[in-house]
Coordinates of C-alpha atoms in Angstrom, one line a residue:
Chain A
X20 CA -102.9 -58.4 -32.9
X21 CA -100.3 -60.7 -32.7
X22 CA -99.7 -61.8 -29.1
X23 CA -95.5 -61.2 -28.7
X24 CA -93.6 -64.3 -28.0
X25 CA -93.0 -64.9 -24.7
X26 CA -90.7 -67.5 -22.5
X27 CA -92.5 -69.9 -20.7
X28 CA -91.2 -69.5 -17.2
X29 CA -89.5 -72.3 -15.5
X30 CA -90.8 -74.1 -12.9
X31 CA -94.5 -75.1 -11.6
X32 CA -97.4 -72.6 -12.6
X33 CA -97.9 -69.8 -10.8
X34 CA -101.8 -70.4 -9.9
X35 CA -100.2 -73.7 -8.0
X36 CA -97.9 -71.1 -6.0
X37 CA -100.0 -68.9 -4.7
X38 CA -102.7 -72.2 -3.8
X39 CA -99.4 -73.5 -2.1
X40 CA -98.2 -70.5 0.1
X41 CA -102.2 -69.6 0.8
X42 CA -103.0 -73.1 2.1
X43 CA -99.0 -73.0 4.3
X44 CA -100.3 -69.0 5.2
X45 CA -103.5 -70.9 7.1
X46 CA -102.0 -74.2 8.2
X47 CA -99.3 -71.5 10.5
X48 CA -102.2 -69.3 11.2
X49 CA -104.9 -71.4 12.1
X50 CA -103.8 -72.3 15.9
X51 CA -103.1 -68.0 16.3
X52 CA -106.5 -67.6 15.0
X53 CA -108.2 -70.7 17.1
X54 CA -106.5 -68.8 20.1
X55 CA -108.3 -65.3 19.3
X56 CA -111.2 -67.1 18.6
X57 CA -111.9 -68.9 21.2
X58 CA -110.3 -66.8 24.0
X59 CA -113.6 -64.6 23.0
X60 CA -116.0 -67.6 23.5
X61 CA -118.5 -68.2 26.4
X62 CA -117.3 -71.6 28.3
X63 CA -120.7 -73.2 26.9
X64 CA -119.5 -72.6 23.1
X65 CA -115.9 -73.5 24.0
X66 CA -117.3 -77.1 24.6
X67 CA -120.3 -77.2 21.6
X68 CA -119.1 -80.2 19.5
X69 CA -119.4 -79.7 16.8
X70 CA -117.5 -76.8 17.2
X71 CA -118.4 -73.1 16.6
X72 CA -116.4 -70.6 13.6
X73 CA -118.0 -67.5 14.8
X74 CA -118.9 -67.1 18.1
X75 CA -123.0 -65.5 18.8
X76 CA -122.3 -62.6 20.9
X77 CA -118.4 -62.6 21.3
X78 CA -117.2 -62.3 24.9
X79 CA -114.0 -60.1 27.2
X80 CA -115.2 -61.7 30.1
X81 CA -112.5 -64.4 29.6
X82 CA -109.5 -61.3 29.0
X83 CA -111.3 -59.8 32.5
X84 CA -110.7 -62.8 34.6
X85 CA -107.2 -63.3 33.4
X86 CA -106.4 -59.4 33.6
X87 CA -108.2 -58.9 36.9
X88 CA -108.8 -62.1 38.8
X89 CA -105.4 -64.0 38.5
X90 CA -101.5 -63.5 38.6
X91 CA -101.0 -63.2 34.8
X92 CA -100.2 -59.6 35.2
X93 CA -97.6 -59.2 38.4
X94 CA -96.4 -62.8 35.9
X95 CA -96.4 -60.7 33.1
X96 CA -94.1 -57.8 34.7
X97 CA -91.8 -61.0 35.9
X98 CA -91.7 -62.3 32.7
X99 CA -90.4 -58.6 31.2
X100 CA -88.1 -58.2 33.3
X101 CA -86.2 -61.3 33.6
X102 CA -86.2 -61.9 29.7
X103 CA -85.7 -58.0 29.0
X104 CA -82.6 -58.7 31.8
X105 CA -81.3 -61.8 30.1
X106 CA -81.3 -60.8 26.5
X107 CA -79.4 -57.0 27.7
X108 CA -76.7 -59.3 29.4
X109 CA -76.5 -61.8 26.7
X110 CA -76.0 -59.3 24.5
X111 CA -73.8 -57.6 25.8
X112 CA -71.4 -60.4 26.8
X113 CA -72.0 -61.8 22.6
X114 CA -71.1 -58.8 21.7
X115 CA -67.0 -58.3 22.9
X116 CA -67.2 -62.6 22.8
X117 CA -68.1 -62.2 19.0
X118 CA -65.8 -59.3 18.4
X119 CA -62.9 -60.8 19.8
X120 CA -63.6 -64.2 17.7
X121 CA -64.5 -61.7 14.8
X122 CA -61.6 -59.7 14.5
X123 CA -58.5 -61.3 16.6
X124 CA -56.5 -64.3 16.1
X125 CA -55.1 -65.6 19.4
X126 CA -53.9 -69.2 20.9
X127 CA -56.8 -71.1 21.5
X128 CA -59.7 -69.5 19.3
X129 CA -60.9 -72.7 17.6
X130 CA -61.2 -75.0 20.4
X131 CA -62.4 -71.6 22.4
X132 CA -65.2 -71.1 20.2
X133 CA -66.5 -75.0 19.8
X134 CA -66.7 -74.7 23.5
X135 CA -68.8 -72.3 23.5
X136 CA -71.0 -74.6 22.1
X137 CA -70.9 -77.1 24.6
X138 CA -73.0 -75.6 26.6
X139 CA -75.7 -75.8 23.8
X140 CA -75.1 -79.7 23.6
X141 CA -76.0 -80.8 27.0
X142 CA -79.4 -82.2 27.4
X143 CA -81.9 -79.5 29.9
X144 CA -82.8 -82.9 32.2
X145 CA -79.2 -83.3 32.4
X146 CA -78.0 -79.6 33.4
X147 CA -81.0 -78.6 35.3
X148 CA -79.9 -80.5 38.6
X149 CA -76.4 -79.2 39.0
X150 CA -78.1 -75.2 38.3
X151 CA -80.6 -75.7 40.5
X152 CA -77.9 -76.9 43.7
X153 CA -75.7 -74.4 42.2
X154 CA -78.6 -71.5 42.5
X155 CA -79.7 -72.7 45.7
X156 CA -75.8 -72.0 47.0
X157 CA -76.0 -69.0 45.4
X158 CA -78.8 -68.1 47.5
X159 CA -80.0 -67.5 44.0
X160 CA -83.5 -69.0 43.9
X161 CA -86.8 -67.9 43.4
X162 CA -84.9 -64.2 42.7
X163 CA -84.6 -62.0 39.0
X164 CA -81.3 -62.5 39.1
X165 CA -81.1 -66.5 39.1
X166 CA -83.6 -67.1 36.3
X167 CA -81.5 -63.8 34.2
X168 CA -78.6 -65.7 34.8
X169 CA -79.9 -68.8 33.8
X170 CA -81.6 -68.0 30.3
X171 CA -78.2 -65.7 29.6
X172 CA -76.3 -69.0 29.6
X173 CA -79.0 -70.5 27.7
X174 CA -78.9 -68.1 24.8
X175 CA -75.0 -66.8 25.2
X176 CA -74.1 -69.3 22.7
X177 CA -76.0 -69.2 20.0
X178 CA -75.7 -65.6 20.3
X179 CA -72.2 -65.5 20.1
X180 CA -72.2 -67.9 16.7
X181 CA -74.4 -65.8 15.0
X182 CA -72.9 -62.7 15.9
X183 CA -69.4 -63.3 15.2
X184 CA -70.9 -64.5 11.7
X185 CA -71.8 -61.3 11.3
X186 CA -69.2 -59.3 12.1
X187 CA -67.0 -61.4 10.5
X188 CA -68.9 -60.2 7.4
X189 CA -68.2 -56.9 7.6
X190 CA -65.7 -55.3 6.0
X191 CA -62.4 -55.2 7.8
X192 CA -60.7 -52.1 6.1
X193 CA -63.9 -50.2 7.4
X194 CA -62.4 -50.5 10.9
X195 CA -58.8 -50.2 9.7
X196 CA -60.1 -46.7 7.6
X197 CA -61.4 -46.2 11.8
X198 CA -57.8 -47.1 13.1
X199 CA -56.1 -45.1 10.6
X200 CA -58.7 -42.1 11.8
X201 CA -57.7 -42.4 14.8
X202 CA -60.8 -44.5 16.4
X203 CA -59.4 -46.5 18.9
X204 CA -60.6 -50.6 19.1
X205 CA -63.5 -49.8 21.3
X206 CA -64.6 -46.7 19.3
X207 CA -64.5 -49.3 16.1
X208 CA -66.7 -51.5 17.7
X209 CA -69.0 -48.7 18.9
X210 CA -68.6 -46.1 16.1
X211 CA -68.2 -48.4 13.0
X212 CA -69.0 -52.5 13.5
X213 CA -72.1 -52.1 15.7
X214 CA -74.0 -49.7 13.6
X215 CA -73.6 -51.7 10.6
X216 CA -74.2 -55.3 12.7
X217 CA -78.2 -54.0 13.6
X218 CA -79.7 -56.4 11.5
X219 CA -77.6 -58.7 12.8
X220 CA -78.1 -57.8 16.7
X221 CA -81.5 -57.6 16.3
X222 CA -81.8 -61.4 15.4
X223 CA -79.8 -62.0 17.8
X224 CA -82.1 -60.0 20.4
X225 CA -85.2 -61.5 18.9
X226 CA -83.9 -65.2 19.4
X227 CA -82.9 -64.3 23.0
X228 CA -86.1 -63.1 23.9
X229 CA -88.7 -65.3 22.2
X230 CA -86.4 -68.2 23.9
X231 CA -86.8 -66.7 27.2
X232 CA -90.6 -65.5 26.7
X233 CA -91.6 -69.2 26.3
X234 CA -89.4 -71.1 28.5
X235 CA -90.7 -73.3 30.9
X236 CA -88.9 -76.3 32.1
X237 CA -86.2 -73.9 34.3
X238 CA -89.1 -71.6 35.3
X239 CA -91.0 -74.5 36.3
X240 CA -87.6 -75.3 38.8
X241 CA -86.1 -72.0 39.7
X242 CA -89.1 -69.9 40.2
X243 CA -91.6 -71.6 42.5
X244 CA -92.5 -68.5 44.6
X245 CA -95.4 -66.2 42.5
X246 CA -93.3 -62.7 43.1
X247 CA -91.3 -64.8 40.0
X248 CA -93.2 -66.4 38.1
X249 CA -93.4 -66.3 34.4
X250 CA -95.8 -66.6 31.9
X251 CA -95.7 -70.0 30.8
X252 CA -96.4 -71.3 33.8
X253 CA -99.3 -68.8 34.8
X254 CA -100.9 -69.9 32.1
X255 CA -100.4 -74.1 33.4
X256 CA -101.6 -72.6 36.3
X257 CA -105.2 -72.4 34.9
X258 CA -105.2 -76.0 34.4
X259 CA -106.2 -77.3 38.3
X260 CA -106.4 -81.2 39.3
X261 CA -110.5 -81.2 38.4
X262 CA -111.3 -78.6 35.3
X263 CA -109.0 -75.9 33.1
X264 CA -110.2 -72.9 32.2
X265 CA -109.7 -73.1 28.6
X266 CA -111.0 -69.3 27.7
X267 CA -108.9 -67.8 30.3
X268 CA -105.9 -70.4 29.0
X269 CA -106.8 -68.7 25.7
X270 CA -106.7 -65.0 27.0
X271 CA -103.7 -65.0 28.9
X272 CA -102.1 -67.1 26.0
X273 CA -103.2 -63.8 23.4
X274 CA -102.3 -61.5 26.1
X275 CA -98.5 -63.6 26.3
X276 CA -97.9 -63.4 22.4
X277 CA -99.0 -59.8 21.2
X278 CA -95.5 -58.8 23.0
X279 CA -93.3 -61.7 20.5
X280 CA -96.1 -59.8 17.9
X281 CA -94.7 -56.1 18.7
X282 CA -91.2 -57.4 18.7
X283 CA -91.3 -59.1 15.0
X284 CA -92.8 -56.4 13.6
X285 CA -90.9 -53.8 14.6
X286 CA -87.9 -55.5 14.4
X287 CA -88.8 -56.6 10.6
X288 CA -87.3 -53.9 8.9
X289 CA -84.2 -54.6 10.3
X290 CA -83.8 -57.9 9.3
X291 CA -83.7 -56.9 5.8
X292 CA -80.1 -56.8 4.9
X293 CA -78.1 -54.2 3.0
X294 CA -77.0 -51.9 6.1
X295 CA -72.7 -52.0 4.1
X296 CA -74.2 -51.2 0.8
X297 CA -71.9 -48.5 -0.8
X298 CA -68.7 -49.3 1.4
X299 CA -66.6 -50.6 -1.0
X300 CA -66.7 -52.4 -4.4
X301 CA -68.8 -55.3 -5.5
Chain B
X29 CA -44.7 -32.5 5.5
X30 CA -42.5 -34.7 6.2
X31 CA -39.4 -37.1 4.5
X32 CA -40.0 -41.0 5.6
X33 CA -37.0 -43.1 5.3
X34 CA -37.8 -46.6 5.4
X35 CA -34.4 -48.8 6.6
X36 CA -33.7 -52.2 6.0
X37 CA -37.3 -53.3 7.2
X38 CA -38.2 -57.4 7.1
X39 CA -41.6 -58.8 7.5
X40 CA -42.5 -62.4 8.6
X41 CA -45.5 -64.0 9.2
X42 CA -44.3 -66.9 11.2
X43 CA -41.7 -68.5 9.2
X44 CA -42.0 -67.2 6.0
X45 CA -40.5 -63.7 5.1
X46 CA -42.4 -61.5 2.8
X47 CA -40.0 -58.6 3.1
X48 CA -36.4 -59.1 2.8
X49 CA -34.8 -55.4 3.9
X50 CA -36.1 -52.5 2.5
X51 CA -34.6 -49.4 1.6
X52 CA -36.1 -46.7 0.3
X53 CA -35.5 -42.5 1.1
X54 CA -38.5 -40.6 1.0
X55 CA -38.1 -37.1 0.2
X56 CA -40.4 -34.1 2.1
X57 CA -43.1 -33.7 -0.5
X58 CA -41.9 -36.3 -3.4
X59 CA -44.9 -38.4 -4.3
X60 CA -43.5 -42.1 -4.6
X61 CA -45.5 -45.1 -6.1
X62 CA -44.2 -48.0 -5.3
X63 CA -45.2 -50.2 -8.0
X64 CA -44.7 -54.6 -8.2
X65 CA -46.7 -57.6 -9.4
X66 CA -49.3 -59.0 -6.5
X67 CA -47.4 -60.3 -3.8
X68 CA -44.5 -58.4 -4.2
X69 CA -44.9 -56.8 -0.7
X70 CA -45.4 -53.3 -1.9
X71 CA -49.1 -53.4 -0.3
X72 CA -47.5 -54.6 2.7
X73 CA -45.1 -52.6 3.3
X74 CA -47.4 -49.8 3.0
X75 CA -49.7 -51.5 5.8
X76 CA -46.5 -51.1 7.7
X77 CA -46.0 -47.6 7.0
X78 CA -49.7 -46.9 8.3
X79 CA -49.1 -49.0 11.5
X80 CA -51.6 -51.4 10.2
X81 CA -49.2 -54.5 10.2
X82 CA -46.6 -54.6 12.6
X83 CA -42.7 -54.5 11.6
X84 CA -40.7 -57.9 11.8
X85 CA -37.4 -55.7 11.9
X86 CA -35.5 -52.8 10.5
X87 CA -36.8 -49.3 11.0
X88 CA -39.7 -46.4 9.2
X89 CA -39.1 -43.1 10.4
X90 CA -41.4 -40.2 9.5
X91 CA -39.9 -37.1 9.8
X92 CA -37.2 -37.3 12.5
X93 CA -39.6 -40.0 14.4
X94 CA -39.4 -43.2 14.3
X95 CA -42.6 -44.4 14.2
X96 CA -42.2 -48.5 14.9
X97 CA -43.8 -48.5 18.2
X98 CA -46.2 -45.4 17.3
X99 CA -50.5 -46.3 17.1
X100 CA -51.5 -45.4 13.1
X101 CA -53.2 -42.2 14.9
X102 CA -49.8 -41.1 16.8
X103 CA -48.2 -41.3 13.0
X104 CA -50.1 -38.4 11.4
X105 CA -50.9 -40.6 8.1
X106 CA -53.9 -40.8 6.4
X107 CA -55.0 -43.5 3.7
X108 CA -56.8 -44.5 1.3
X109 CA -57.9 -47.9 0.0
X110 CA -58.4 -49.9 -3.2
X111 CA -62.3 -50.4 -1.6
X112 CA -62.6 -47.0 -0.8
X113 CA -63.7 -48.2 2.6
X114 CA -66.4 -45.7 3.2
X115 CA -68.3 -46.0 6.8
X116 CA -72.0 -46.6 5.1
X117 CA -73.9 -45.1 7.4
X118 CA -72.4 -41.6 7.6
X119 CA -73.6 -39.6 4.9
X120 CA -70.2 -37.7 2.6
X121 CA -69.7 -35.0 5.3
X122 CA -69.9 -37.4 8.4
X123 CA -67.5 -39.5 6.4
X124 CA -64.8 -36.6 5.4
X125 CA -65.3 -35.7 9.4
X126 CA -65.0 -38.5 11.5
X127 CA -61.7 -38.3 12.2
X128 CA -61.6 -34.3 13.0
X129 CA -65.0 -35.3 15.4
X130 CA -62.5 -38.1 16.8
X131 CA -59.7 -36.2 17.5
X132 CA -62.3 -33.9 19.2
X133 CA -62.5 -30.7 16.8
X134 CA -64.4 -27.9 17.1
X135 CA -67.9 -28.7 15.5
X136 CA -67.6 -25.8 13.1
X137 CA -63.9 -26.2 12.5
X138 CA -65.1 -29.5 11.5
X139 CA -67.4 -27.8 9.3
X140 CA -65.6 -25.7 7.5
X141 CA -62.6 -28.1 6.4
X142 CA -65.0 -30.6 5.1
X143 CA -66.3 -27.4 3.3
X144 CA -63.1 -26.4 2.1
X145 CA -61.9 -29.8 0.9
X146 CA -65.2 -30.6 -0.8
X147 CA -65.2 -27.8 -2.7
X148 CA -61.9 -29.1 -4.0
X149 CA -63.5 -32.2 -5.1
X150 CA -66.3 -31.2 -6.2
X151 CA -68.1 -32.9 -3.8
X152 CA -70.0 -29.2 -2.0
X153 CA -73.4 -31.0 -3.8
X154 CA -73.2 -34.3 -1.7
X155 CA -72.2 -33.6 2.1
X156 CA -75.7 -35.1 2.8
X157 CA -75.6 -38.3 1.0
X158 CA -74.9 -41.5 1.8
X159 CA -71.8 -43.9 0.2
X160 CA -74.4 -45.7 -1.7
X161 CA -76.1 -42.9 -3.6
X162 CA -72.3 -42.5 -5.5
X163 CA -70.5 -43.6 -8.1
X164 CA -67.5 -44.6 -7.7
X165 CA -65.9 -41.6 -8.9
X166 CA -67.3 -39.8 -6.2
X167 CA -66.8 -42.8 -3.9
X168 CA -63.2 -42.4 -4.3
X169 CA -63.1 -38.4 -4.3
X170 CA -64.7 -39.2 -0.9
X171 CA -61.9 -41.7 -0.1
X172 CA -59.5 -38.8 -0.3
X173 CA -61.4 -35.9 0.7
X174 CA -61.5 -38.2 3.7
X175 CA -57.7 -38.5 4.0
X176 CA -57.3 -34.4 2.8
X177 CA -59.7 -33.1 5.7
X178 CA -57.1 -34.2 8.3
X179 CA -54.2 -32.8 6.0
X180 CA -51.5 -35.4 7.1
X181 CA -48.1 -35.3 7.0
X182 CA -47.9 -38.6 4.8
X183 CA -50.5 -39.5 2.4
X184 CA -51.2 -43.3 1.2
X185 CA -52.5 -44.5 -1.6
X186 CA -53.2 -48.5 -1.8
X187 CA -54.5 -49.3 -5.4
X188 CA -57.0 -46.5 -5.2
X189 CA -58.2 -46.7 -8.7
X190 CA -58.1 -50.2 -9.6
X191 CA -62.3 -50.3 -8.9
X192 CA -62.4 -47.6 -11.5
X193 CA -62.9 -48.2 -15.3
X194 CA -60.2 -47.4 -17.5
X195 CA -61.8 -43.6 -18.7
X196 CA -62.2 -42.6 -14.8
X197 CA -58.8 -43.7 -14.0
X198 CA -57.2 -41.6 -16.3
X199 CA -59.1 -38.6 -15.2
X200 CA -58.3 -40.3 -11.2
X201 CA -54.7 -39.8 -11.8
X202 CA -54.8 -36.8 -13.0
X203 CA -57.0 -35.4 -10.7
X204 CA -54.8 -37.3 -7.5
X205 CA -52.3 -35.6 -9.4
X206 CA -53.1 -31.9 -9.3
X207 CA -53.7 -32.8 -5.5
X208 CA -50.5 -33.1 -5.0
X209 CA -49.4 -30.9 -6.5
X210 CA -51.8 -28.2 -4.5
X211 CA -50.9 -29.9 -1.5
X212 CA -47.3 -30.9 -1.7
X213 CA -47.6 -33.5 0.9
X214 CA -45.7 -36.3 0.8
X215 CA -47.0 -39.4 -0.5
X216 CA -46.5 -42.9 -1.1
X217 CA -48.4 -44.4 -3.6
X218 CA -48.9 -48.3 -4.5
X219 CA -50.0 -49.9 -7.6
X220 CA -49.4 -52.5 -9.8
X221 CA -49.8 -50.2 -13.2
X222 CA -46.9 -49.7 -14.0
X223 CA -48.3 -47.0 -16.8
X224 CA -50.0 -45.2 -13.5
X225 CA -46.5 -45.4 -11.8
X226 CA -44.4 -43.5 -14.5
X227 CA -47.3 -41.3 -15.5
X228 CA -47.9 -39.9 -11.6
X229 CA -44.5 -40.4 -10.1
X230 CA -41.6 -37.8 -8.7
X231 CA -39.7 -41.3 -8.2
X232 CA -40.7 -45.0 -9.0
X233 CA -39.4 -47.7 -6.6
X234 CA -40.2 -51.6 -8.2
X235 CA -40.7 -54.2 -6.3
X236 CA -40.3 -58.1 -6.7
X237 CA -40.6 -61.0 -4.5
X238 CA -39.9 -58.9 -1.2
X239 CA -36.8 -56.7 -2.2
X240 CA -36.4 -53.7 -4.4
X241 CA -35.2 -54.2 -7.9
X242 CA -34.6 -50.5 -8.4
X243 CA -35.6 -47.0 -7.4
X244 CA -35.7 -44.1 -9.8
X245 CA -37.1 -41.2 -11.9
X246 CA -40.1 -42.9 -14.1
X247 CA -37.9 -42.0 -17.4
X248 CA -34.9 -43.5 -15.8
X249 CA -36.2 -46.8 -15.2
X250 CA -37.7 -47.1 -18.6
X251 CA -34.4 -45.8 -20.2
X252 CA -31.7 -47.6 -17.8
X253 CA -33.4 -50.5 -16.1
X254 CA -31.7 -52.5 -13.9
X255 CA -32.4 -55.8 -14.7
X256 CA -34.0 -58.1 -16.3
X257 CA -37.2 -57.7 -14.0
X258 CA -37.2 -53.8 -14.3
X259 CA -37.0 -53.8 -18.5
X260 CA -39.8 -56.2 -18.6
X261 CA -41.8 -54.7 -16.1
X262 CA -41.9 -51.3 -17.4
X263 CA -43.2 -50.2 -20.4
X264 CA -45.9 -51.5 -22.4
X265 CA -45.9 -53.3 -24.5
X266 CA -42.9 -54.6 -22.6
X267 CA -39.0 -54.7 -23.5
X268 CA -38.3 -57.3 -26.2
X269 CA -35.6 -59.4 -24.8
X270 CA -33.6 -62.1 -27.0
X271 CA -30.6 -64.7 -25.7
X272 CA -27.4 -65.1 -27.3
X273 CA -23.5 -65.0 -26.5
X274 CA -20.9 -62.1 -27.4
X275 CA -19.0 -62.6 -30.2
X276 CA -16.2 -61.0 -32.2
X277 CA -17.4 -57.8 -30.4
X278 CA -21.6 -58.3 -31.6
X279 CA -24.2 -60.2 -30.5
X280 CA -25.0 -63.4 -31.3
X281 CA -28.2 -64.4 -31.3
X282 CA -29.1 -68.2 -30.1
X283 CA -30.1 -69.4 -34.2
X284 CA -26.9 -66.9 -35.2
X285 CA -28.9 -64.0 -36.0
X286 CA -25.5 -61.2 -35.5
X287 CA -27.0 -57.7 -34.7
X288 CA -24.8 -54.9 -34.1
X289 CA -23.6 -53.3 -30.9
X290 CA -22.9 -50.0 -30.6
X291 CA -19.6 -50.4 -29.4
X292 CA -17.8 -53.8 -29.9
X293 CA -17.7 -55.4 -26.9
X294 CA -14.8 -57.5 -27.1
X295 CA -14.6 -57.6 -23.6
X296 CA -17.0 -59.7 -22.6
X297 CA -16.5 -62.1 -25.6
X298 CA -18.8 -65.7 -25.6
X299 CA -20.5 -64.2 -22.5
X300 CA -24.2 -65.1 -22.5
X301 CA -26.1 -62.6 -22.5
X302 CA -29.5 -61.3 -23.1
X303 CA -30.7 -58.8 -25.1
X304 CA -33.0 -55.4 -24.6
X305 CA -35.0 -53.2 -27.4
X306 CA -37.8 -51.7 -27.1
X307 CA -40.5 -52.3 -29.4
X308 CA -40.4 -48.6 -30.8
X309 CA -36.9 -48.9 -30.9
X310 CA -37.1 -51.7 -33.9
X311 CA -37.1 -49.2 -36.8
X312 CA -38.3 -50.4 -41.1
X313 CA -34.8 -50.6 -42.5
X314 CA -35.3 -52.5 -46.3
X315 CA -31.6 -53.5 -45.2
X316 CA -32.2 -54.9 -42.2
X317 CA -32.9 -58.5 -40.4
X318 CA -36.0 -60.5 -41.9
X319 CA -37.8 -61.2 -39.5
X320 CA -42.1 -63.1 -40.0
X321 CA -45.0 -61.4 -39.1
X322 CA -47.2 -63.2 -36.3
X323 CA -49.6 -60.6 -36.3
X324 CA -50.5 -57.2 -37.4
X325 CA -52.5 -55.0 -34.9
X326 CA -53.3 -51.5 -36.3
X327 CA -54.1 -49.0 -33.5
X328 CA -54.4 -46.0 -35.7
X329 CA -51.9 -44.0 -34.3
X330 CA -49.7 -46.5 -34.8
X331 CA -49.0 -50.3 -35.2
X332 CA -47.9 -52.8 -33.3
X333 CA -46.4 -56.5 -35.3
X334 CA -45.4 -59.5 -33.5
X335 CA -42.6 -60.7 -35.7
X336 CA -40.0 -63.6 -35.3
X337 CA -36.6 -62.5 -35.3
X338 CA -33.8 -64.8 -34.1
X339 CA -36.0 -67.4 -32.8
X340 CA -37.8 -65.0 -30.2
X341 CA -41.4 -63.6 -30.1
X342 CA -40.8 -60.0 -30.7
X343 CA -42.7 -56.4 -30.3
X344 CA -42.2 -53.9 -32.8
X345 CA -43.9 -50.5 -33.0
X346 CA -44.0 -48.8 -35.7
X347 CA -45.8 -45.0 -37.2
X348 CA -45.9 -46.1 -40.4
X349 CA -49.4 -48.1 -41.7
X350 CA -47.9 -51.4 -42.0
X351 CA -49.7 -53.6 -44.6
X352 CA -48.5 -56.5 -44.5
X353 CA -50.2 -60.0 -43.9
X354 CA -49.0 -62.6 -41.1
X355 CA -46.8 -65.4 -42.8
X356 CA -44.8 -62.4 -44.8
X357 CA -41.5 -60.7 -44.4
X358 CA -40.6 -57.3 -42.6
X359 CA -37.4 -55.9 -42.7
X360 CA -36.4 -54.4 -39.6
X361 CA -33.0 -52.5 -37.6
X362 CA -32.5 -52.1 -34.4
X363 CA -31.5 -48.8 -33.3
X364 CA -27.8 -49.8 -31.8
X365 CA -27.7 -47.1 -29.3
X366 CA -31.2 -47.9 -28.3
X367 CA -29.6 -51.7 -27.3
X368 CA -29.4 -53.1 -23.5
X369 CA -27.5 -55.7 -22.6
X370 CA -28.0 -58.0 -19.7
X371 CA -26.6 -61.3 -18.1
X372 CA -27.5 -64.1 -19.3
X373 CA -27.6 -65.7 -15.6
X374 CA -28.3 -63.1 -13.2
X375 CA -30.7 -61.0 -15.1
X376 CA -28.2 -57.6 -14.2
X377 CA -27.9 -55.2 -17.1
X378 CA -24.5 -54.7 -18.7
X379 CA -22.8 -51.0 -19.3
X380 CA -21.2 -51.7 -21.5
X381 CA -21.0 -48.3 -23.1
X382 CA -18.6 -47.5 -19.9
X383 CA -16.5 -50.9 -19.9
X384 CA -15.5 -50.3 -23.4

């Protein structure tokens, strides 16, 4: 049999791309692997040199400590309330602001749009004191609302920008058709634009949620009472002046990582675009 | 059904005026085509009629209601967009029933009306599909169905066929025409394609540069164009034009070629004029003008020949098979009765038959 003539594939050879990708994935996943592994090791195994790659007797003891002998469950609940609250609030406000920026022309729009980002430019250290003063005046220190509002301020600017560009990419004819069909502006937004913006909404949601979930400095300053402390603070609490319970830190880290992982996996389908396929030609 | 009256309508974007006072009367049940080159304001006018653009001046009335200040949904119109603008997240049935749903019509009524229109448009088998699962022609039909379900006073079409391939366009053209025949709804149809205008319209409105150049029935526009623009725009290939003067009661081209006119146009002596003649009104005639052949394009049924006559390139369409080669000479004559004369300066048609 003659071998059919084939075109040479351009670029790097396949085995190089494959081994490169595998290496990259391994490097990225190693910390997670180490985290999960360490969370099931006994204290003695944790400090063994050279490190043990597979614990002789995996233990759930660290998880028991975290779940029953620490404040972590309470902090977990706090984190959920604060992250969900601020994400929801940011999403609602961002939807309306972005729709305005994307669909209407008004005086000072470019100025306002760039002004939205100014907040994002200020370093954390610069705004932390003014925010604290403001929260104290409003009696919001050590409350859920305090952190929810602060986190909303942090995530809103980028959310508005992300959604604005997403809305702009939805063909305006669709809304015109809806208007002709008798829809009001709000009906256009809720029945046409939003359903088609699910991938955009999902990205904004994940961005806002992850940002607030992982935030440390603001939580440290504005939530000093254990009734509102969040998970990152809880992790830090395992380190005391004299020692650090690394097993518990790792177990708590796993607990803290799970919601994010679940969120990403459940939203994965939405990140794949193509929702407007078939709407208009081309 | 309703008539539409457009009275001295203007549109400006800031300083820039794009419609300079347009007036059109559309009778109840009429199929009117707005045609013109891109940028002539035809789509803008349609969008003003729909209520998607503000009216800067003048008045638009549907029936006896002035609609200037009314929202689109209060105007009782339906529109078909060039891009179809189907809602991608809804099935065909939901797409077509969307307006009724917004109007809070009872569910059974919505389903019945959608089913009826779908049957009319051969879409009954596709009601559960999403727009992305349909072909171009089917999407086009859904877009029309969405408009028809509402049973509006006026249908507006904004270049609905320009995204379809040539064959489908011809088919959809006749479907739209048949639907109009059946429903007899007043229709305003925008296109840049003069063939669509000629084949579909009861009345054509030729627009150019924000004004109406001429309003009339297709054949009226073809036979008696009001000016050089309409003459050049309507008809394919376009009307041939030759610049020259009236001298001794006849036409003399810039290079001295004399062309006989059906009447002695003595009143217009020495006036600069442009002579227009349709390609099919050139005849092969051994005693006619000698013209140099530039190209020969046989299409089977007829032959298009590009000729140089009186210093101008003109196109002749002949039923005969022309076997000449480029560079050779062809003798042609112009049917005198079919010659049009236009003023050299303004481009307006000179009705020399009446004047003579």
